[in-house]
Amino acid sequence: MSITVHQVIGGAGPYDAITTQALRYRKLFDEWGWKGRDTAVHIDPRVGDRFASLRSLAPAPTDVVFAQYSAYTPGLGELLASHPRSLVLCQNITPPEWFWAHDPLTALQCYLGRREAKRVMGAATVPAGASRYTAEEFGASTVIPILFEPERYGAPGPDERPGPSGTAGPPADGGEILFVGRLCPHKRHDALIRTVALLRARHRPRATLRIVGEPVNEGYGAEVQQLGRLLLGDAFTWDRGLTQQELADRYRSAHVLCCMSEHEGFCVPILEAFHFGLPVVGRPSGGVAEVAGDAALLTDEPHLGVVAGLLDVVLGDAELRAELRERGRARLRVYDEGTTAAALRAAVEEVVARTPAVV
């Protein structure tokens, strides 16, 4: 079946997860022989000519408009209302209260995005979510998970990270804790920093924390860095603007991934950790528990000392780390690229099947 699929995203940028997904989806569409254009409302010059302006999109009635919806997207509601064939994949829209004090513009975009979600999802021929959590939150029944491509990250490396004097595993009084994700208030880097400070004070005085990600703005990034330096000193590192190879190296050198986020629609870094054989510890917020399944140690206990204790247990128990590695590999099979690609293709074909009379 020859189909033309035009993609729509709110903003196209060099480090944005939605942009990365759109480029992966286009690669699949090319493999399937499906034509179409990729468009965005806001386009960062660093992405080159891969995206055209949404204003230039004039789809034929037989074309499918495929929108990834993660924030207020001007013009999208009007396009969907006037076009007979559409698939809207809601990735995640963070509640605005997390941003008002730190980035009012982002807060406004989230507020408008959540307010418009009902209209946007309701106008879609097929509405979908990237996780069951997101689908249910925004009134959809179709789930199209994040397209995870392990080959982009290279080889996982050894099961156990090198320890002192060539031994395997973390040192008895240390270990590197990693978190990957945009520096935003809802991801609770502050709680993560305080948790590692407790880990150092109570269990492992040489434990270190490395966070990787671009900040929602420079001011918030400075706040996170200041807290990290205050509570952890030289045991704190913040990396940004990494290449894919550099990111892979950070995963290979870490001992555990810790996610303290309060709101996640999916959380790709969990799958990345599983790929690299990293155990995962954290909170079961949003889609985290759904993605991690039984392959992570998650607790909704509000006391940070409990998470610090879990980190100490994982870092000190080689048998537990091995078990979590095996469970993580099993979870990766659930999110196999072929499975996700099949879900995406089925959803697009369902759009076409529901509108057979379009000419």
Coordinates of C-alpha atoms in Angstrom, one line a residue:
M1 CA 0.0 0.0 0.0
S2 CA 1.5 3.3 -1.1
I3 CA 0.8 6.0 1.5
T4 CA 2.0 9.6 1.9
V5 CA 2.6 10.6 5.5
H6 CA 3.4 14.1 6.6
Q7 CA 4.9 14.5 10.0
V8 CA 4.2 17.5 12.3
I9 CA 6.1 18.4 15.5
G10 CA 6.1 21.5 17.6
G11 CA 9.8 22.3 17.6
A12 CA 12.7 20.7 15.7
G13 CA 16.1 20.9 17.5
P14 CA 19.4 19.0 17.5
Y15 CA 19.1 17.5 21.0
D16 CA 15.3 17.1 21.2
A17 CA 13.9 13.6 21.7
I18 CA 10.8 14.4 19.6
T19 CA 13.0 15.5 16.7
T20 CA 15.0 12.3 17.0
Q21 CA 11.9 10.2 16.9
A22 CA 10.6 12.1 13.9
L23 CA 13.8 11.4 12.0
R24 CA 13.7 7.7 12.9
Y25 CA 10.0 7.5 11.8
R26 CA 10.9 9.1 8.5
K27 CA 13.6 6.5 8.0
L28 CA 10.9 3.8 8.5
F29 CA 8.5 5.5 6.1
D30 CA 11.3 5.6 3.5
E31 CA 11.9 1.8 4.0
W32 CA 8.2 1.2 3.5
G33 CA 8.1 3.3 0.3
W34 CA 5.9 6.0 1.9
K35 CA 6.5 9.6 0.8
G36 CA 5.8 12.8 2.7
R37 CA 7.3 15.9 4.4
D38 CA 8.5 16.6 7.9
T39 CA 7.4 19.9 9.3
A40 CA 7.6 21.9 12.5
V41 CA 6.4 25.1 14.0
H42 CA 9.8 26.2 15.3
I43 CA 12.9 25.0 13.6
D44 CA 16.4 25.3 15.1
P45 CA 18.9 26.3 12.3
R46 CA 21.2 23.5 13.5
V47 CA 18.8 20.8 12.1
G48 CA 19.4 22.1 8.6
D49 CA 16.8 21.6 6.0
R50 CA 15.4 18.3 7.4
F51 CA 12.2 20.1 8.4
A52 CA 9.9 22.6 6.6
S53 CA 7.6 25.1 8.2
L54 CA 4.2 23.8 9.2
R55 CA 2.8 26.8 7.4
S56 CA 4.0 25.4 4.1
L57 CA 2.2 22.1 4.5
A58 CA -0.8 21.6 2.2
P59 CA -1.7 17.9 2.4
A60 CA -3.9 16.3 -0.2
P61 CA -7.1 14.7 1.2
T62 CA -5.6 11.2 0.7
D63 CA -2.4 12.0 2.7
V64 CA -2.0 11.1 6.3
V65 CA -1.0 13.8 8.8
F66 CA 1.0 12.3 11.6
A67 CA 1.6 14.6 14.6
Q68 CA 3.7 14.0 17.6
Y69 CA 2.1 16.1 20.3
S70 CA 4.1 17.1 23.4
A71 CA 3.2 20.8 23.9
Y72 CA 1.0 23.5 22.5
T73 CA 1.5 23.5 18.7
P74 CA 0.0 26.5 17.0
G75 CA -1.9 25.6 13.9
L76 CA -2.2 21.9 14.6
G77 CA -5.7 22.0 15.9
E78 CA -6.9 23.8 12.8
L79 CA -5.1 21.5 10.5
L80 CA -6.6 18.4 12.1
A81 CA -10.1 19.8 12.1
S82 CA -9.9 20.4 8.3
H83 CA -8.1 17.2 7.3
P84 CA -9.8 13.8 7.1
R85 CA -6.8 11.5 7.8
S86 CA -4.7 12.0 10.9
L87 CA -2.8 10.1 13.5
V88 CA -1.8 12.0 16.7
L89 CA 0.8 10.4 19.0
C90 CA 0.9 12.1 22.4
Q91 CA 4.4 11.7 23.8
N92 CA 4.0 13.6 27.1
I93 CA 2.9 16.9 28.3
T94 CA 4.3 17.9 31.7
P95 CA 1.9 19.6 34.1
P96 CA 2.7 23.4 34.0
E97 CA 3.0 23.8 37.7
W98 CA 6.5 22.3 37.5
F99 CA 7.7 25.3 35.4
W100 CA 5.9 28.5 36.5
A101 CA 8.7 29.4 39.0
H102 CA 11.6 28.5 36.7
D103 CA 10.5 29.1 33.1
P104 CA 7.1 30.8 32.6
L105 CA 7.2 30.5 28.8
T106 CA 7.6 26.7 29.0
A107 CA 4.9 26.6 31.7
L108 CA 2.6 28.5 29.4
Q109 CA 3.3 26.1 26.5
C110 CA 2.6 23.1 28.8
Y111 CA -0.6 24.8 30.1
L112 CA -1.9 25.5 26.6
G113 CA -0.7 22.0 25.4
R114 CA -2.7 20.2 28.1
R115 CA -5.7 22.5 27.6
E116 CA -5.7 21.8 23.8
A117 CA -5.0 18.1 24.2
K118 CA -8.6 17.1 24.3
R119 CA -9.4 19.0 21.1
V120 CA -6.3 17.8 19.3
M121 CA -6.7 14.2 20.3
G122 CA -10.4 14.3 19.6
A123 CA -9.9 15.6 16.1
A124 CA -7.5 12.7 15.2
T125 CA -8.7 9.8 13.2
V126 CA -6.6 7.7 15.5
P127 CA -5.3 9.1 18.8
A128 CA -2.4 7.3 20.4
G129 CA 0.0 7.6 23.3
A130 CA 3.7 6.6 23.7
S131 CA 2.8 4.6 26.8
R132 CA -0.4 3.2 28.4
Y133 CA 0.0 5.9 31.0
T134 CA 0.0 8.7 28.5
A135 CA -2.7 7.2 26.3
E136 CA -5.1 6.8 29.3
E137 CA -4.3 10.3 30.5
F138 CA -5.3 11.9 27.2
G139 CA -8.2 9.6 26.2
A140 CA -6.6 7.2 23.7
S141 CA -6.5 3.4 23.5
T142 CA -3.7 2.9 20.9
V143 CA -0.2 2.7 22.2
I144 CA 2.9 3.3 20.0
P145 CA 6.0 3.1 22.2
I146 CA 9.2 5.1 21.7
L147 CA 11.2 3.7 18.8
F148 CA 14.4 2.4 20.5
E149 CA 17.3 1.6 18.3
P150 CA 20.1 -0.1 20.3
E151 CA 22.5 -0.1 17.4
R152 CA 22.8 3.7 17.7
Y153 CA 24.5 3.2 21.1
G154 CA 27.1 0.6 20.1
A155 CA 28.2 -2.3 22.1
P156 CA 27.1 -2.4 25.8
G157 CA 30.5 -3.1 27.2
P158 CA 31.3 -5.5 30.1
D159 CA 28.6 -6.6 32.4
E160 CA 30.4 -5.3 35.4
R161 CA 32.2 -1.9 35.3
P162 CA 35.9 -1.9 36.1
G163 CA 36.6 -1.4 39.8
P164 CA 39.7 -0.6 41.7
S165 CA 42.9 -2.5 40.9
G166 CA 41.3 -4.1 37.9
T167 CA 38.5 -5.8 39.9
A168 CA 35.0 -5.9 38.6
G169 CA 32.1 -3.9 40.1
P170 CA 32.0 -0.6 42.1
P171 CA 34.5 0.0 44.9
A172 CA 33.3 -1.0 48.4
D173 CA 32.9 2.7 49.5
G174 CA 31.9 4.2 46.1
G175 CA 30.3 3.9 42.8
E176 CA 29.1 6.3 40.0
I177 CA 25.4 7.2 39.9
L178 CA 24.1 8.4 36.5
F179 CA 21.0 10.3 35.4
V180 CA 20.3 11.2 31.8
G181 CA 17.6 13.6 30.8
R182 CA 16.8 17.3 30.2
L183 CA 17.4 19.5 33.3
C184 CA 13.8 20.4 34.1
P185 CA 12.2 20.8 37.6
H186 CA 9.9 17.8 37.3
K187 CA 12.9 15.5 36.9
R188 CA 13.9 16.4 40.4
H189 CA 17.6 16.7 40.0
D190 CA 17.5 18.4 43.4
A191 CA 16.1 15.2 45.0
L192 CA 18.7 13.1 43.2
I193 CA 21.6 15.3 44.5
R194 CA 20.3 15.1 48.0
T195 CA 19.9 11.4 47.7
V196 CA 23.5 10.9 46.6
A197 CA 24.6 13.2 49.5
L198 CA 22.8 10.9 51.9
L199 CA 24.4 7.9 50.2
R200 CA 27.8 9.4 50.7
A201 CA 27.1 10.4 54.3
R202 CA 25.6 7.0 55.4
H203 CA 27.0 4.3 53.2
R204 CA 29.5 5.2 50.5
P205 CA 31.7 8.2 51.1
R206 CA 33.3 8.0 47.6
A207 CA 30.1 7.7 45.6
T208 CA 29.8 10.2 42.7
L209 CA 26.9 11.6 40.7
R210 CA 27.0 12.5 37.0
I211 CA 24.0 14.1 35.3
V212 CA 23.7 14.5 31.6
G213 CA 21.3 16.8 29.8
E214 CA 20.5 20.2 28.4
P215 CA 18.8 22.6 30.8
V216 CA 15.3 24.1 30.2
N217 CA 17.2 27.4 30.6
E218 CA 20.6 28.6 31.7
G219 CA 19.2 29.9 35.0
Y220 CA 17.8 26.5 36.1
G221 CA 20.9 24.8 34.9
A222 CA 23.0 27.1 37.2
E223 CA 20.6 26.3 40.1
V224 CA 21.2 22.6 39.7
Q225 CA 24.9 23.0 39.3
Q226 CA 25.1 25.2 42.4
L227 CA 23.3 22.6 44.5
G228 CA 25.4 19.8 43.2
R229 CA 28.6 21.7 44.0
L230 CA 27.3 22.7 47.5
L231 CA 26.2 19.2 48.6
L232 CA 28.6 17.0 46.6
G233 CA 31.6 19.1 45.7
D234 CA 34.0 17.4 43.3
A235 CA 31.8 14.3 43.4
F236 CA 29.3 16.1 41.2
T237 CA 29.6 16.3 37.4
W238 CA 27.2 17.9 34.8
D239 CA 27.7 17.0 31.1
R240 CA 25.8 18.6 28.2
G241 CA 26.0 18.7 24.4
L242 CA 27.4 15.2 24.2
T243 CA 27.8 13.2 21.0
Q244 CA 26.1 9.8 20.8
Q245 CA 29.5 8.1 21.4
E246 CA 30.2 10.3 24.4
L247 CA 26.8 9.5 25.9
A248 CA 27.4 5.8 25.4
D249 CA 30.8 6.2 27.2
R250 CA 29.0 7.8 30.2
Y251 CA 26.6 4.8 30.4
R252 CA 29.6 2.3 30.2
S253 CA 31.5 4.0 33.0
A254 CA 28.5 4.3 35.4
H255 CA 27.4 1.7 38.0
V256 CA 23.7 2.5 38.4
L257 CA 21.0 4.8 36.8
C258 CA 18.9 6.7 39.3
C259 CA 15.7 8.4 38.2
M260 CA 13.9 10.6 40.8
S261 CA 11.5 12.2 38.3
E262 CA 8.0 13.1 39.4
H263 CA 6.5 13.0 35.9
E264 CA 7.6 10.9 32.9
G265 CA 5.5 9.9 30.0
F266 CA 8.0 7.1 29.0
C267 CA 11.6 7.7 30.1
V268 CA 13.9 6.5 27.3
P269 CA 17.1 6.5 29.5
I270 CA 15.7 3.5 31.3
L271 CA 15.9 1.5 28.1
E272 CA 19.3 3.0 27.4
A273 CA 20.4 1.8 30.9
F274 CA 19.1 -1.7 30.2
H275 CA 21.0 -1.7 26.9
F276 CA 24.2 -1.0 28.8
G277 CA 23.5 -3.5 31.5
L278 CA 23.0 -0.8 34.2
P279 CA 20.7 -1.5 37.2
V280 CA 18.0 1.1 37.6
V281 CA 16.8 2.6 40.9
G282 CA 14.2 5.4 41.4
R283 CA 10.6 6.4 41.6
P284 CA 7.7 4.7 39.8
S285 CA 6.3 8.0 38.4
G286 CA 4.1 8.2 35.3
G287 CA 5.4 5.8 32.7
V288 CA 8.5 4.8 34.5
A289 CA 7.0 1.7 36.2
E290 CA 5.4 0.6 32.9
V291 CA 8.7 0.8 30.9
A292 CA 10.9 -0.7 33.7
G293 CA 8.5 -3.6 34.5
D294 CA 10.2 -5.9 37.0
A295 CA 13.7 -4.9 35.9
A296 CA 14.2 -2.0 38.3
L297 CA 14.1 -1.2 42.0
L298 CA 11.4 1.5 42.3
T299 CA 9.9 3.0 45.5
D300 CA 7.3 5.6 46.1
E301 CA 8.6 6.1 49.6
P302 CA 9.0 9.9 50.0
H303 CA 12.1 9.7 52.3
L304 CA 15.2 10.1 50.2
G305 CA 17.1 7.9 52.6
V306 CA 15.2 4.9 51.4
V307 CA 16.4 5.5 47.8
A308 CA 19.9 6.0 49.1
G309 CA 19.6 2.7 50.9
L310 CA 18.5 1.0 47.6
L311 CA 21.4 2.5 45.8
D312 CA 23.8 1.1 48.4
V313 CA 22.2 -2.4 48.2
V314 CA 22.5 -2.5 44.4
L315 CA 26.1 -1.2 44.4
G316 CA 27.1 -3.7 47.0
D317 CA 25.4 -6.9 45.7
A318 CA 26.8 -8.4 42.5
E319 CA 24.2 -11.1 42.4
L320 CA 21.4 -8.5 42.4
R321 CA 23.1 -6.5 39.7
A322 CA 23.3 -9.6 37.5
E323 CA 19.6 -10.4 38.1
L324 CA 18.6 -6.8 37.2
R325 CA 20.8 -7.0 34.0
E326 CA 19.0 -10.1 32.8
R327 CA 15.6 -8.6 33.6
G328 CA 16.6 -5.4 31.8
R329 CA 17.5 -7.3 28.7
A330 CA 14.2 -9.0 28.8
R331 CA 12.4 -5.6 29.0
L332 CA 14.4 -4.5 25.9
R333 CA 12.8 -7.4 24.0
V334 CA 9.4 -5.9 24.9
Y335 CA 10.4 -2.7 23.3
D336 CA 12.1 -4.3 20.3
E337 CA 12.3 -1.9 17.3
G338 CA 10.3 -4.2 15.1
T339 CA 7.4 -4.4 17.5
T340 CA 7.2 -0.6 17.8
A341 CA 7.6 -0.2 14.0
A342 CA 4.7 -2.6 13.5
A343 CA 2.5 -0.7 15.9
L344 CA 3.2 2.6 14.1
R345 CA 2.5 1.0 10.7
A346 CA -0.7 -0.6 11.9
A347 CA -1.9 2.8 13.3
V348 CA -1.2 4.6 10.0
E349 CA -3.0 1.8 8.0
E350 CA -5.9 2.1 10.5
V351 CA -6.2 5.8 9.6
V352 CA -6.5 4.9 6.0
A353 CA -8.9 2.0 6.6
R354 CA -11.2 4.2 8.6
T355 CA -11.5 6.8 5.7
P356 CA -11.8 4.6 2.6
A357 CA -14.0 7.1 0.7
V358 CA -11.4 10.0 0.8
V359 CA -10.5 11.2 -2.7

